[in-house]
Backbone as JSON, one array per atom type, in Angstrom:
{
  "sequence": "MRVPMAGHDTPSPTGRDNAAAYGAAAGAIAIALFAIGGSITGSPPDFAASGSEVARYFAEESTRLQIGAAISAASTPFLVWFLATVASLARLAGGGAERAGAVAFGCGVAFIAVYLVDLAALTVGALRPETMAAAPEVATALHDLSWMAPAMAASLGAGIVAACSVLVLRYEMLWPRWIGWLAVLAACAYALRTGALFTTEGPFAADGLLGFWVPVLALTGWIAVGSCSLALSLHRHTEPRKRSR",
  "N": [[-33.59, 6.96, 3.68], [-32.24, 9.93, 2.4], [-29.66, 10.77, 0.0], [-27.7, 14.0, 0.16], [-28.61, 16.25, -2.22], [-27.55, 18.42, -5.08], [-29.07, 21.53, -4.97], [-31.62, 20.58, -3.83], [-34.03, 19.97, -1.47], [-33.1, 18.25, 0.51], [-32.96, 15.99, 3.5], [-30.24, 15.92, 5.64], [-27.93, 13.29, 5.89], [-27.22, 12.89, 8.35], [-29.08, 13.62, 10.35], [-29.07, 13.82, 13.2], [-27.08, 15.53, 14.8], [-24.49, 18.07, 13.68], [-22.31, 16.96, 12.59], [-21.46, 15.73, 9.89], [-21.54, 18.35, 8.77], [-19.59, 19.73, 9.94], [-17.45, 17.98, 9.1], [-17.22, 18.78, 6.74], [-16.82, 21.46, 6.66], [-14.0, 21.33, 7.41], [-12.41, 21.22, 5.56], [-12.21, 23.81, 4.71], [-10.76, 25.32, 6.54], [-8.73, 23.51, 6.79], [-7.34, 24.55, 4.29], [-6.77, 27.09, 5.06], [-5.25, 26.86, 7.35], [-2.71, 25.88, 5.58], [-2.29, 28.37, 4.56], [-1.82, 30.21, 6.05], [0.49, 28.67, 7.34], [2.42, 28.71, 4.64], [2.64, 31.65, 4.85], [4.02, 32.21, 6.76], [6.51, 30.72, 6.28], [7.47, 31.98, 4.0], [8.86, 33.3, 1.22], [10.4, 30.82, -0.94], [13.84, 30.53, -2.19], [14.78, 31.28, -5.79], [13.89, 28.94, -8.13], [15.98, 28.14, -9.46], [18.19, 28.98, -8.04], [21.51, 28.83, -6.75], [23.27, 26.49, -5.22], [24.71, 27.49, -2.9], [23.17, 29.65, -2.4], [20.59, 28.41, -1.4], [21.5, 27.35, 0.69], [22.13, 29.21, 2.4], [19.67, 30.47, 2.88], [18.38, 28.26, 4.25], [19.79, 28.35, 6.8], [19.35, 31.05, 7.44], [16.58, 31.33, 7.85], [15.48, 29.48, 9.18], [13.77, 29.22, 11.6], [11.97, 30.03, 10.68], [11.06, 28.46, 8.58], [10.64, 26.1, 10.11], [8.58, 26.53, 11.88], [6.4, 27.39, 9.98], [6.42, 25.09, 8.59], [5.42, 23.38, 10.43], [3.04, 24.48, 11.1], [1.54, 24.06, 8.2], [1.66, 21.32, 8.35], [-0.24, 20.69, 10.21], [-2.55, 21.16, 9.14], [-3.04, 18.66, 7.09], [-4.82, 16.56, 8.76], [-7.16, 17.62, 9.02], [-7.96, 17.89, 6.18], [-8.04, 15.46, 5.37], [-10.34, 14.71, 7.46], [-12.14, 16.27, 6.03], [-12.29, 15.39, 3.2], [-13.11, 12.51, 3.75], [-15.43, 12.85, 4.97], [-16.81, 13.88, 2.6], [-16.65, 11.22, 0.82], [-17.91, 9.83, 2.61], [-20.56, 10.75, 2.23], [-21.1, 10.34, -0.36], [-21.15, 7.5, -0.55], [-23.48, 7.03, 0.54], [-25.33, 6.91, -1.84], [-24.34, 4.89, -3.37], [-23.06, 2.65, -5.87], [-21.23, 3.7, -8.56], [-21.2, 6.77, -7.97], [-20.44, 6.09, -5.29], [-17.97, 5.04, -5.86], [-16.56, 7.27, -7.07], [-16.45, 8.88, -4.79], [-14.6, 7.58, -3.23], [-12.58, 7.62, -4.84], [-11.77, 10.18, -5.07], [-10.84, 10.34, -2.07], [-8.94, 8.59, -2.03], [-7.15, 9.71, -3.6], [-6.53, 12.27, -2.51], [-5.46, 11.09, -0.04], [-2.93, 9.72, -0.7], [-1.81, 12.05, -1.9], [-1.63, 14.03, 0.41], [0.42, 12.43, 1.03], [2.47, 12.75, -0.03], [2.98, 15.6, -0.09], [3.62, 15.97, 2.74], [5.96, 15.16, 2.75], [7.64, 16.98, 0.92], [7.34, 18.99, 2.86], [8.9, 17.77, 4.72], [11.41, 17.68, 3.86], [12.15, 20.35, 3.53], [12.22, 21.25, 6.29], [14.4, 19.27, 6.99], [16.62, 20.76, 5.66], [16.2, 23.2, 7.48], [16.79, 22.1, 9.76], [19.52, 21.31, 9.99], [21.12, 23.44, 9.43], [24.22, 23.95, 9.06], [25.41, 21.55, 8.1], [24.19, 22.08, 5.86], [25.79, 24.35, 4.56], [28.26, 23.46, 4.53], [28.01, 21.73, 2.56], [26.72, 22.19, -0.28], [25.34, 21.43, -2.3], [23.76, 19.22, -1.1], [21.92, 20.73, -0.01], [20.56, 21.77, -2.23], [19.54, 19.53, -3.4], [17.93, 18.63, -1.59], [16.27, 21.18, -1.68], [15.38, 20.95, -4.37], [13.93, 18.68, -3.67], [11.41, 19.46, -2.67], [10.34, 21.17, -4.23], [10.0, 19.19, -6.63], [8.52, 16.78, -5.36], [5.49, 17.51, -4.85], [5.11, 18.37, -7.81], [5.32, 15.87, -9.02], [3.15, 14.78, -7.88], [1.38, 16.03, -9.15], [-0.76, 14.57, -10.63], [-2.6, 13.42, -8.94], [-3.73, 15.36, -7.33], [-5.37, 16.66, -9.49], [-6.85, 14.5, -9.53], [-8.27, 14.31, -7.31], [-10.3, 16.76, -7.48], [-11.36, 16.04, -9.79], [-12.78, 13.58, -9.45], [-14.43, 14.45, -7.66], [-15.88, 16.57, -9.06], [-17.26, 14.63, -10.7], [-19.21, 13.75, -8.94], [-20.68, 15.9, -8.87], [-21.5, 16.28, -11.42], [-22.0, 14.49, -12.73], [-23.64, 12.55, -11.31], [-25.06, 14.29, -9.59], [-24.62, 15.43, -7.08], [-24.25, 16.54, -3.62], [-22.78, 19.21, -4.32], [-23.91, 22.29, -6.11], [-24.34, 23.0, -9.77], [-22.63, 24.6, -10.77], [-20.36, 24.62, -9.06], [-19.25, 21.85, -9.82], [-18.5, 22.35, -12.45], [-16.59, 24.33, -11.7], [-14.8, 22.45, -10.53], [-14.11, 20.93, -12.44], [-12.15, 22.84, -14.12], [-10.49, 23.18, -11.74], [-9.12, 21.05, -12.02], [-7.96, 20.52, -14.44], [-6.29, 22.94, -14.44], [-4.41, 22.45, -12.54], [-3.23, 19.88, -13.05], [-1.63, 21.12, -14.77], [0.82, 21.43, -13.35], [2.79, 19.36, -13.75], [4.12, 19.83, -15.48], [6.42, 21.21, -14.55], [8.28, 19.02, -14.04], [9.89, 19.34, -16.04], [11.12, 21.38, -16.81], [13.23, 24.25, -15.7], [12.96, 26.54, -16.21], [11.0, 29.66, -16.8], [7.51, 29.77, -17.81], [6.64, 27.26, -16.83], [8.42, 26.74, -14.88], [8.96, 25.17, -11.41], [8.49, 27.02, -9.7], [7.09, 28.91, -10.96], [4.54, 30.92, -13.0], [2.52, 28.86, -14.24], [3.22, 26.62, -13.33], [3.54, 26.64, -10.7], [1.67, 29.06, -9.18], [-0.83, 29.12, -10.73], [-1.73, 26.64, -10.75], [-1.81, 25.9, -7.85], [-3.24, 28.07, -6.49], [-5.94, 27.34, -8.01], [-6.23, 25.14, -6.85], [-6.87, 24.8, -4.28], [-8.4, 26.87, -3.64], [-10.62, 25.81, -4.83], [-11.12, 23.97, -3.32], [-11.46, 25.13, -0.66], [-14.01, 26.9, -1.38], [-15.86, 24.58, -2.13], [-15.85, 23.15, 0.25], [-17.15, 25.5, 1.85], [-19.47, 25.93, 0.5], [-20.51, 22.8, 1.07], [-20.68, 22.68, 3.65], [-22.26, 24.9, 4.46], [-24.77, 23.98, 3.34], [-25.22, 21.08, 4.79], [-25.79, 22.55, 7.01], [-28.16, 23.61, 6.55], [-29.76, 21.62, 6.33], [-30.08, 20.19, 8.65], [-30.62, 22.2, 10.87], [-33.78, 22.78, 10.74], [-34.54, 20.36, 11.79], [-33.57, 20.11, 14.3], [-34.78, 22.17, 15.22], [-37.24, 21.46, 15.02], [-37.59, 19.41, 17.4]],
  "CA": [[-32.72, 7.93, 4.11], [-31.59, 10.28, 1.41], [-28.33, 11.67, 0.02], [-28.16, 15.49, -0.01], [-28.64, 16.27, -3.83], [-27.47, 19.63, -5.06], [-30.06, 22.33, -5.01], [-32.68, 19.78, -3.64], [-34.36, 20.43, -0.28], [-33.35, 16.89, 1.15], [-32.52, 16.11, 4.74], [-28.95, 15.69, 5.81], [-27.89, 11.99, 5.99], [-26.88, 13.01, 9.8], [-30.06, 14.57, 11.15], [-29.09, 13.89, 14.55], [-26.18, 16.22, 14.46], [-23.92, 18.43, 12.58], [-20.91, 15.81, 12.44], [-21.02, 15.66, 8.54], [-21.33, 19.84, 8.11], [-18.18, 19.87, 10.63], [-16.45, 17.36, 8.4], [-17.43, 19.74, 5.16], [-16.16, 22.83, 6.84], [-12.7, 20.78, 7.93], [-11.47, 21.57, 3.86], [-11.82, 25.43, 4.52], [-9.6, 25.02, 7.9], [-7.29, 22.84, 6.07], [-7.03, 25.79, 3.26], [-6.39, 28.45, 6.04], [-3.65, 26.73, 7.81], [-1.85, 25.99, 4.52], [-1.94, 29.53, 4.0], [-0.95, 30.84, 7.38], [1.9, 28.22, 7.23], [2.91, 29.48, 3.88], [2.73, 33.13, 4.84], [5.28, 32.04, 7.62], [7.33, 30.41, 5.89], [8.02, 33.08, 3.47], [9.27, 32.88, -0.46], [12.14, 30.21, -1.06], [14.84, 30.92, -3.21], [14.37, 30.65, -6.88], [14.24, 27.04, -8.13], [17.23, 28.08, -10.34], [19.1, 29.26, -6.83], [22.88, 28.19, -6.55], [23.56, 25.67, -3.78], [25.0, 28.25, -1.81], [21.83, 30.5, -1.85], [19.68, 27.92, -0.95], [22.32, 26.77, 1.9], [22.05, 30.98, 3.09], [18.25, 30.3, 3.31], [18.26, 27.46, 4.98], [20.0, 28.89, 7.51], [18.53, 32.36, 8.02], [15.19, 31.42, 7.71], [15.18, 28.01, 10.12], [12.77, 29.41, 12.46], [10.48, 30.45, 10.13], [10.52, 26.96, 8.27], [10.45, 24.61, 11.01], [7.15, 26.87, 12.5], [5.44, 27.27, 8.98], [5.82, 23.6, 8.0], [4.23, 22.22, 11.08], [1.67, 24.86, 10.94], [1.39, 23.54, 7.22], [1.27, 20.15, 8.32], [-1.53, 20.6, 10.7], [-3.63, 20.87, 7.82], [-3.59, 17.56, 6.62], [-6.02, 15.96, 9.18], [-8.48, 18.51, 8.32], [-8.06, 18.08, 4.86], [-8.53, 13.84, 5.27], [-11.78, 14.76, 7.21], [-13.32, 16.67, 4.7], [-12.34, 14.25, 1.84], [-13.83, 11.58, 4.59], [-16.85, 13.04, 4.77], [-17.05, 13.44, 0.72], [-16.74, 9.71, 0.85], [-19.31, 9.02, 3.49], [-21.83, 11.04, 1.94], [-21.58, 9.79, -1.54], [-21.4, 6.2, -0.25], [-25.07, 6.96, 0.56], [-26.02, 6.77, -3.2], [-24.01, 3.45, -3.94], [-22.59, 2.36, -7.28], [-20.48, 4.94, -9.18], [-21.08, 7.71, -6.89], [-19.64, 5.74, -4.4], [-16.44, 5.13, -6.36], [-15.92, 8.48, -7.35], [-16.09, 9.57, -3.48], [-13.33, 6.63, -2.68], [-11.07, 7.86, -5.87], [-11.41, 11.45, -4.07], [-10.12, 10.0, -0.7], [-7.47, 7.88, -2.07], [-6.32, 10.7, -4.42], [-6.09, 12.86, -1.35], [-4.61, 10.9, 1.28], [-1.85, 9.64, -1.36], [-1.53, 13.59, -2.11], [-0.87, 14.77, 1.66], [1.66, 12.08, 1.83], [3.36, 13.61, -0.95], [2.86, 16.89, 0.5], [4.36, 15.67, 3.98], [7.62, 14.79, 1.9], [8.04, 18.33, 0.73], [7.38, 19.64, 4.14], [9.79, 17.02, 5.54], [12.35, 18.28, 2.98], [12.56, 21.84, 4.01], [12.86, 20.96, 7.8], [15.66, 18.93, 7.32], [17.41, 21.68, 5.63], [16.2, 23.69, 8.38], [17.41, 21.57, 11.19], [21.06, 21.14, 9.97], [21.95, 24.67, 8.13], [25.89, 23.6, 9.1], [25.48, 20.46, 6.85], [23.72, 22.94, 4.29], [26.8, 25.63, 4.69], [28.97, 22.64, 4.05], [27.8, 20.59, 1.46], [25.6, 23.21, -0.79], [24.66, 20.32, -3.37], [22.72, 18.64, -0.28], [20.83, 21.68, 0.16], [20.06, 21.74, -3.42], [18.78, 18.43, -3.31], [16.54, 19.22, -0.6], [15.19, 21.96, -2.12], [14.58, 20.56, -5.58], [12.87, 17.48, -3.65], [10.55, 20.33, -2.07], [9.65, 21.36, -5.18], [9.45, 18.16, -7.48], [7.57, 15.93, -4.88], [4.22, 17.92, -5.26], [5.25, 18.34, -8.83], [5.17, 14.35, -9.2], [1.82, 14.36, -7.28], [-0.2, 16.73, -10.05], [-2.27, 13.97, -11.24], [-3.09, 12.87, -7.46], [-4.24, 16.47, -6.61], [-6.17, 16.92, -9.99], [-7.75, 13.56, -9.14], [-9.2, 14.92, -6.36], [-11.3, 17.62, -8.09], [-11.99, 15.43, -10.81], [-13.42, 13.11, -8.97], [-15.59, 15.57, -6.95], [-16.55, 17.06, -10.18], [-18.03, 13.51, -11.29], [-20.21, 13.48, -8.01], [-21.96, 16.81, -8.91], [-22.03, 16.88, -12.94], [-22.68, 13.03, -13.13], [-24.8, 12.27, -10.09], [-25.67, 15.6, -9.0], [-24.5, 15.05, -5.59], [-23.21, 17.41, -2.81], [-22.88, 20.8, -4.67], [-24.6, 22.61, -7.1], [-23.58, 22.18, -10.8], [-21.69, 25.56, -11.07], [-19.09, 24.62, -8.3], [-18.84, 20.98, -10.38], [-17.7, 22.77, -13.59], [-15.32, 24.93, -11.29], [-13.99, 21.32, -10.08], [-13.27, 20.5, -13.85], [-11.26, 23.92, -14.51], [-9.23, 22.96, -10.96], [-8.29, 19.82, -12.13], [-6.95, 21.18, -15.28], [-5.38, 23.73, -14.02], [-3.59, 21.44, -11.37], [-2.31, 19.11, -14.04], [-0.34, 21.79, -15.5], [1.85, 21.51, -12.56], [2.93, 18.4, -14.19], [5.03, 20.66, -16.56], [7.78, 21.5, -13.6], [9.07, 18.26, -14.49], [10.24, 18.89, -17.34], [11.97, 22.71, -17.14], [13.86, 24.73, -14.61], [12.68, 28.11, -15.95], [10.15, 29.84, -17.86], [5.93, 29.75, -16.77], [6.1, 25.89, -16.38], [9.13, 26.06, -13.77], [8.3, 24.52, -10.24], [8.03, 28.28, -8.99], [6.54, 29.75, -12.08], [3.33, 30.55, -12.86], [1.96, 27.72, -14.52], [4.11, 25.25, -12.74], [3.21, 26.7, -9.43], [0.61, 29.83, -8.97], [-2.29, 28.77, -11.24], [-2.15, 24.89, -9.66], [-1.97, 26.02, -6.31], [-4.38, 29.03, -6.16], [-7.05, 26.69, -8.16], [-6.72, 23.67, -6.04], [-7.14, 25.34, -2.5], [-9.6, 27.91, -4.01], [-11.72, 24.91, -4.87], [-11.24, 23.21, -1.87], [-12.49, 26.31, 0.13], [-15.18, 27.17, -1.92], [-16.27, 23.54, -1.86], [-16.05, 22.97, 1.91], [-17.94, 26.24, 2.7], [-20.91, 25.4, 0.36], [-21.11, 22.03, 1.51], [-21.26, 22.91, 5.26], [-23.58, 25.55, 4.87], [-26.11, 23.0, 2.65], [-25.42, 20.6, 5.63], [-25.91, 22.71, 8.13], [-29.37, 24.17, 6.64], [-30.62, 20.45, 6.48], [-30.17, 19.77, 10.23], [-31.04, 22.99, 11.77], [-34.61, 22.84, 10.75], [-34.7, 19.0, 12.47], [-33.31, 20.44, 15.44], [-35.84, 23.3, 16.12], [-38.38, 20.84, 15.28], [-37.47, 18.42, 18.4]],
  "C": [[-31.88, 8.23, 2.77], [-30.38, 11.15, 1.2], [-28.54, 13.11, -0.1], [-27.9, 15.5, -1.58], [-28.37, 17.9, -3.94], [-28.83, 20.91, -5.87], [-31.62, 21.63, -4.64], [-32.85, 20.23, -1.86], [-34.28, 19.19, 0.57], [-32.61, 17.26, 2.42], [-31.04, 15.53, 4.89], [-28.98, 14.12, 6.45], [-27.18, 11.74, 7.82], [-27.78, 13.9, 10.51], [-29.74, 14.98, 12.21], [-27.92, 15.0, 15.1], [-25.4, 16.88, 13.81], [-22.43, 17.79, 12.44], [-20.8, 16.31, 11.04], [-20.7, 17.4, 8.4], [-20.18, 20.24, 9.31], [-17.02, 19.57, 9.85], [-16.13, 18.08, 7.38], [-16.63, 20.76, 5.66], [-14.43, 22.53, 7.16], [-11.72, 21.23, 6.76], [-11.31, 23.09, 4.37], [-10.72, 25.79, 5.76], [-8.21, 24.43, 7.12], [-6.7, 24.28, 5.14], [-5.99, 26.7, 4.45], [-5.08, 28.29, 6.76], [-2.61, 26.64, 6.9], [-1.31, 27.35, 4.79], [-1.21, 30.07, 4.75], [0.43, 30.05, 7.45], [2.57, 28.74, 5.96], [3.26, 30.84, 4.1], [3.94, 33.2, 5.98], [6.29, 31.92, 7.06], [8.33, 31.31, 5.0], [8.16, 32.74, 2.16], [10.69, 32.12, -0.28], [13.16, 30.93, -1.89], [14.31, 30.41, -4.94], [14.79, 29.67, -7.56], [15.71, 27.18, -8.89], [18.46, 28.44, -9.57], [20.46, 28.58, -6.84], [22.4, 27.45, -5.14], [23.84, 26.75, -2.7], [23.74, 29.35, -1.11], [20.96, 29.83, -1.2], [20.29, 27.29, 0.67], [21.88, 28.04, 2.99], [20.8, 30.68, 3.6], [17.94, 29.47, 4.2], [18.82, 28.03, 6.64], [19.92, 30.4, 8.18], [17.34, 32.34, 8.03], [14.81, 29.86, 8.5], [14.54, 28.0, 11.22], [11.55, 29.35, 11.96], [9.93, 29.28, 9.59], [9.88, 26.13, 8.86], [8.8, 25.27, 11.51], [6.0, 26.79, 11.39], [5.22, 25.98, 8.54], [4.92, 22.99, 9.0], [3.04, 22.8, 11.21], [0.81, 23.91, 9.71], [0.85, 21.91, 7.8], [0.15, 19.58, 9.44], [-2.57, 20.66, 9.99], [-4.17, 19.87, 7.4], [-4.36, 17.02, 7.5], [-7.37, 16.67, 8.75], [-9.06, 18.7, 7.22], [-8.7, 16.37, 4.95], [-9.89, 13.86, 5.8], [-12.6, 15.46, 6.2], [-13.29, 15.7, 3.41], [-13.21, 13.0, 2.27], [-14.99, 11.4, 4.44], [-17.65, 13.32, 3.28], [-17.72, 12.09, 0.66], [-17.78, 9.02, 1.32], [-20.66, 9.15, 2.73], [-22.01, 10.43, 0.39], [-21.49, 8.23, -1.58], [-22.66, 5.9, 0.01], [-26.03, 6.4, -0.77], [-25.11, 5.19, -3.75], [-23.36, 3.79, -5.35], [-21.45, 3.39, -7.8], [-20.26, 6.1, -8.36], [-20.14, 7.24, -5.85], [-18.14, 5.33, -4.58], [-16.25, 6.23, -6.74], [-15.78, 9.15, -5.6], [-14.71, 8.58, -2.63], [-12.34, 6.98, -3.43], [-10.88, 9.63, -5.03], [-10.65, 11.12, -3.05], [-9.09, 9.56, -1.18], [-6.73, 8.87, -2.52], [-5.71, 11.56, -3.25], [-5.03, 12.24, -0.18], [-2.89, 10.24, 0.43], [-1.26, 11.31, -1.58], [-0.84, 14.15, -1.01], [0.31, 13.9, 1.88], [2.84, 12.23, 1.27], [3.78, 14.73, -0.58], [4.15, 16.67, 1.98], [5.92, 15.5, 3.64], [8.31, 16.01, 1.61], [8.19, 19.14, 1.85], [8.76, 19.15, 4.71], [11.41, 17.5, 4.9], [12.94, 19.53, 3.57], [13.04, 21.8, 5.39], [14.2, 20.35, 8.13], [16.75, 20.09, 6.88], [17.53, 22.64, 6.76], [16.73, 23.23, 9.34], [18.78, 21.46, 11.19], [21.51, 21.91, 8.74], [23.78, 24.29, 8.13], [26.12, 22.79, 7.97], [25.39, 21.34, 5.79], [24.78, 23.78, 3.77], [27.82, 24.46, 4.04], [29.27, 21.86, 2.67], [26.48, 21.17, 0.48], [24.99, 22.39, -1.64], [23.79, 19.57, -2.51], [21.43, 19.95, -0.24], [20.14, 22.0, -1.22], [19.34, 20.57, -3.3], [17.63, 18.46, -2.78], [15.8, 20.46, -1.04], [14.35, 21.91, -3.31], [13.48, 19.52, -5.0], [11.65, 18.22, -3.4], [9.59, 20.7, -3.02], [8.94, 20.13, -6.4], [8.19, 17.17, -6.95], [5.82, 16.35, -5.29], [4.23, 18.35, -6.9], [4.44, 16.86, -9.48], [3.69, 14.17, -8.84], [0.76, 15.24, -8.03], [-1.16, 15.99, -10.31], [-3.06, 13.48, -9.58], [-4.26, 14.18, -7.01], [-5.54, 16.81, -8.09], [-7.27, 15.53, -9.94], [-8.69, 13.64, -8.18], [-10.33, 15.45, -6.72], [-12.14, 17.17, -9.03], [-13.09, 14.72, -10.73], [-14.86, 13.65, -8.19], [-16.56, 16.13, -8.05], [-17.54, 15.89, -10.73], [-18.94, 13.49, -10.52], [-21.19, 14.37, -8.54], [-22.26, 16.65, -10.28], [-22.9, 15.14, -13.26], [-23.9, 12.59, -12.38], [-25.38, 13.33, -9.15], [-25.92, 15.45, -7.5], [-24.31, 16.29, -5.03], [-23.41, 18.79, -3.23], [-23.88, 20.9, -6.13], [-23.67, 22.7, -8.29], [-22.46, 23.45, -11.24], [-20.34, 25.32, -10.42], [-18.62, 23.12, -9.15], [-18.0, 21.37, -11.59], [-16.48, 23.56, -12.99], [-14.27, 23.87, -10.81], [-13.08, 20.84, -11.71], [-12.15, 21.57, -14.09], [-9.97, 23.56, -13.27], [-8.52, 22.11, -11.38], [-7.54, 20.09, -13.59], [-6.0, 21.95, -15.09], [-4.47, 23.38, -13.25], [-2.76, 20.71, -12.24], [-1.69, 19.69, -14.49], [0.84, 21.73, -14.97], [2.68, 20.48, -12.83], [4.54, 19.14, -14.86], [6.43, 21.11, -15.77], [8.47, 20.37, -13.54], [10.08, 18.24, -15.18], [11.19, 20.24, -17.8], [12.21, 23.22, -15.71], [13.44, 26.23, -14.74], [11.43, 28.27, -17.11], [8.35, 29.53, -16.94], [6.19, 28.23, -16.07], [7.32, 25.5, -15.44], [8.42, 25.5, -12.62], [7.8, 26.01, -9.3], [7.56, 29.51, -10.24], [5.06, 29.89, -12.09], [2.21, 29.75, -13.31], [2.32, 26.15, -14.01], [3.63, 25.55, -10.94], [1.37, 27.68, -8.87], [-0.64, 29.07, -9.33], [-2.72, 27.49, -10.78], [-2.69, 25.34, -8.42], [-3.13, 26.81, -5.66], [-5.8, 28.12, -6.69], [-7.41, 25.43, -7.49], [-7.17, 24.14, -4.65], [-7.99, 26.14, -2.98], [-10.76, 27.09, -4.3], [-11.85, 24.41, -3.71], [-11.88, 24.24, -0.68], [-13.87, 26.85, -0.08], [-16.37, 25.89, -1.87], [-16.87, 23.14, -0.59], [-16.96, 24.08, 2.56], [-19.44, 26.08, 1.92], [-20.98, 24.26, 0.84], [-21.5, 21.92, 3.13], [-22.44, 23.51, 5.35], [-25.02, 24.46, 4.3], [-26.21, 22.18, 3.79], [-26.45, 20.84, 6.7], [-27.7, 23.26, 7.98], [-30.36, 22.73, 6.76], [-30.71, 19.86, 7.71], [-30.72, 20.58, 10.78], [-32.63, 22.7, 11.79], [-35.07, 21.34, 11.6], [-34.62, 19.6, 13.88], [-34.19, 21.26, 16.2], [-36.99, 22.45, 16.12], [-39.0, 20.01, 16.87], [-38.41, 19.4, 19.95]]
}
């Protein structure tokens, strides 16, 4: 049994069905749900907004926040499925490749847990708008937590794609090399989000260009590209085996 190698015509380790291809595609589904949830939630107040502004946001957008958070949370099992697929394929090679796959999976699970804390902070505020209005400092604390939790997990997000880059560039597995180099860039870009821990304004603020937009687009973009590429590769490897029966 051989492991799929980037750019080589090797059979899928799951030649009997498309299970691995479905798992690979799950990453793109996760990103789609994340984007839908985020678009429904809408734009939160500026990170430097006052407590009264944040409390008003929780009150006026409570339904959108709850629906958007629920859809965003639904993305997490698909991301776990994608990372579990990557780890299972890497395990076939053993050694360092297996460890890199395990690191990607472990960072992903921890990252998802922190992301759910982010969503929970928003939904608590939306669920109790009267409390937020009566105690704006509580609204500010929840709002800040929803921004700081992902910033604290920046190293985990970077670790996911960094481990995947090792699979490609060191062990020549799963993806072509250009996707491996994209993973390196995505890891560096997402690590920038750590800067949000140290400032409330400027490009490194939690809602700034380098504190939010560049890191999030880099990570989600890589997962979407990596997911689609791996799914198509695995699908091509299983189709001939099915037609030959």
